[in-house]
């Protein structure tokens, strides 16, 4: 199985509280990306400011709700975003029971995919590797 993990942080580490630009960027980029993710891939959104209802809960992929995993990793105050994102991804792997043989594509939620070609190429190469 191929998972597309979309990372998000509604409240950033520097105290920016969910301003309109940040929210619109996430909504637009995630919506556009989900349109490009093929139906045979499983998108999961991870957000790192604790479990609560957010606008991330409303996304669908081919008519099914996209799972959102909420972590508290942004509270840990690591020196860099990479450490927080890796903790988020590890939590998703654990919570969603992703297997070692599965593939993960990580995408930042504020950047959008404008074509399915990357996903198709990853699938093509992974199929060839597993044959």
CSV table of C-alpha atoms in Angstrom, one decimal, residues 25-125:
chain,number,residue,atom,x,y,z
A,25,UNK,CA,-3.1,28.2,2.0
A,26,UNK,CA,-3.7,24.8,3.8
A,27,UNK,CA,-7.3,24.5,2.4
A,28,UNK,CA,-6.3,25.3,-1.1
A,29,UNK,CA,-3.1,23.2,-1.2
A,30,UNK,CA,-4.5,20.1,0.5
A,31,UNK,CA,-7.7,20.2,-1.7
A,32,UNK,CA,-5.6,20.6,-4.9
A,33,UNK,CA,-3.2,17.8,-3.8
A,34,UNK,CA,-6.0,15.4,-3.0
A,35,UNK,CA,-7.3,15.9,-6.5
A,36,UNK,CA,-4.0,14.6,-7.8
A,37,UNK,CA,-3.6,11.6,-5.5
A,38,UNK,CA,-4.7,8.4,-7.3
A,39,UNK,CA,-7.6,6.5,-5.8
A,40,UNK,CA,-5.4,3.5,-4.9
A,41,UNK,CA,-3.2,5.6,-2.6
A,42,UNK,CA,-4.3,6.5,1.0
A,43,UNK,CA,-3.9,10.1,2.0
A,44,UNK,CA,-3.6,10.9,5.8
A,45,UNK,CA,-3.3,14.3,7.2
A,46,UNK,CA,-1.2,14.8,10.4
A,47,UNK,CA,-1.5,18.0,12.5
A,48,UNK,CA,0.7,18.6,15.5
A,49,UNK,CA,-1.1,20.9,17.9
A,50,UNK,CA,-3.4,18.4,19.8
A,51,UNK,CA,-6.7,16.6,19.2
A,52,UNK,CA,-9.6,19.0,18.5
A,53,UNK,CA,-12.0,19.7,15.7
A,54,UNK,CA,-10.4,21.7,12.9
A,55,UNK,CA,-11.0,22.6,9.2
A,56,UNK,CA,-8.7,19.7,8.3
A,57,UNK,CA,-11.5,17.2,9.3
A,58,UNK,CA,-13.5,18.1,6.2
A,59,UNK,CA,-11.4,16.7,3.4
A,60,UNK,CA,-12.5,13.8,1.2
A,61,UNK,CA,-10.6,11.7,-1.3
A,62,UNK,CA,-12.7,9.9,-3.9
A,63,UNK,CA,-15.8,10.3,-1.7
A,64,UNK,CA,-14.2,9.0,1.5
A,65,UNK,CA,-13.2,11.1,4.5
A,66,UNK,CA,-9.4,11.7,4.8
A,67,UNK,CA,-8.1,10.4,8.2
A,68,UNK,CA,-6.6,13.2,10.3
A,69,UNK,CA,-4.1,12.2,13.0
A,70,UNK,CA,-3.6,14.9,15.7
A,71,UNK,CA,-0.4,14.8,17.7
A,72,UNK,CA,1.0,17.1,20.5
A,73,UNK,CA,4.5,17.2,18.9
A,74,UNK,CA,4.5,20.9,18.4
A,75,UNK,CA,4.5,21.4,22.1
A,76,UNK,CA,7.8,19.7,22.5
A,77,UNK,CA,9.7,22.8,21.3
A,78,UNK,CA,12.4,21.1,19.3
A,79,UNK,CA,15.0,23.2,17.6
A,80,UNK,CA,13.8,22.4,14.1
A,81,UNK,CA,10.7,21.6,12.1
A,82,UNK,CA,12.3,18.4,10.8
A,83,UNK,CA,12.3,16.7,14.2
A,84,UNK,CA,8.7,17.6,14.8
A,85,UNK,CA,7.6,16.3,11.4
A,86,UNK,CA,9.5,13.1,11.8
A,87,UNK,CA,7.8,12.5,15.2
A,88,UNK,CA,4.5,13.2,13.5
A,89,UNK,CA,5.2,10.7,10.7
A,90,UNK,CA,6.3,8.1,13.3
A,91,UNK,CA,3.1,8.6,15.1
A,92,UNK,CA,1.0,8.2,11.9
A,93,UNK,CA,2.9,5.0,11.2
A,94,UNK,CA,2.1,3.6,14.7
A,95,UNK,CA,-1.5,4.9,14.9
A,96,UNK,CA,-2.4,3.8,11.3
A,97,UNK,CA,-0.5,0.5,11.6
A,98,UNK,CA,1.5,1.2,8.5
A,99,UNK,CA,3.7,-1.8,7.7
A,100,UNK,CA,7.4,-1.8,6.8
A,101,UNK,CA,6.6,-3.0,3.3
A,102,UNK,CA,4.3,0.0,2.7
A,103,UNK,CA,5.5,3.1,1.0
A,104,UNK,CA,5.1,6.6,2.4
A,105,UNK,CA,5.1,9.8,0.4
A,106,UNK,CA,5.4,12.9,2.7
A,107,UNK,CA,4.0,16.2,1.5
A,108,UNK,CA,3.9,19.5,3.3
A,109,UNK,CA,0.3,20.6,3.5
A,110,UNK,CA,0.9,24.2,2.4
A,111,UNK,CA,2.4,23.1,-0.9
A,112,UNK,CA,0.1,21.8,-3.6
A,113,UNK,CA,0.6,19.1,-6.2
A,114,UNK,CA,-0.5,20.2,-9.7
A,115,UNK,CA,-0.3,16.9,-11.5
A,116,UNK,CA,-0.6,13.2,-10.6
A,117,UNK,CA,2.7,12.4,-12.5
A,118,UNK,CA,4.8,12.2,-9.4
A,119,UNK,CA,2.4,9.8,-7.7
A,120,UNK,CA,2.1,7.7,-10.9
A,121,UNK,CA,5.9,7.5,-11.2
A,122,UNK,CA,6.4,6.4,-7.6
A,123,UNK,CA,3.8,3.7,-8.1
A,124,UNK,CA,5.4,2.6,-11.3
A,125,UNK,CA,8.8,2.3,-9.7
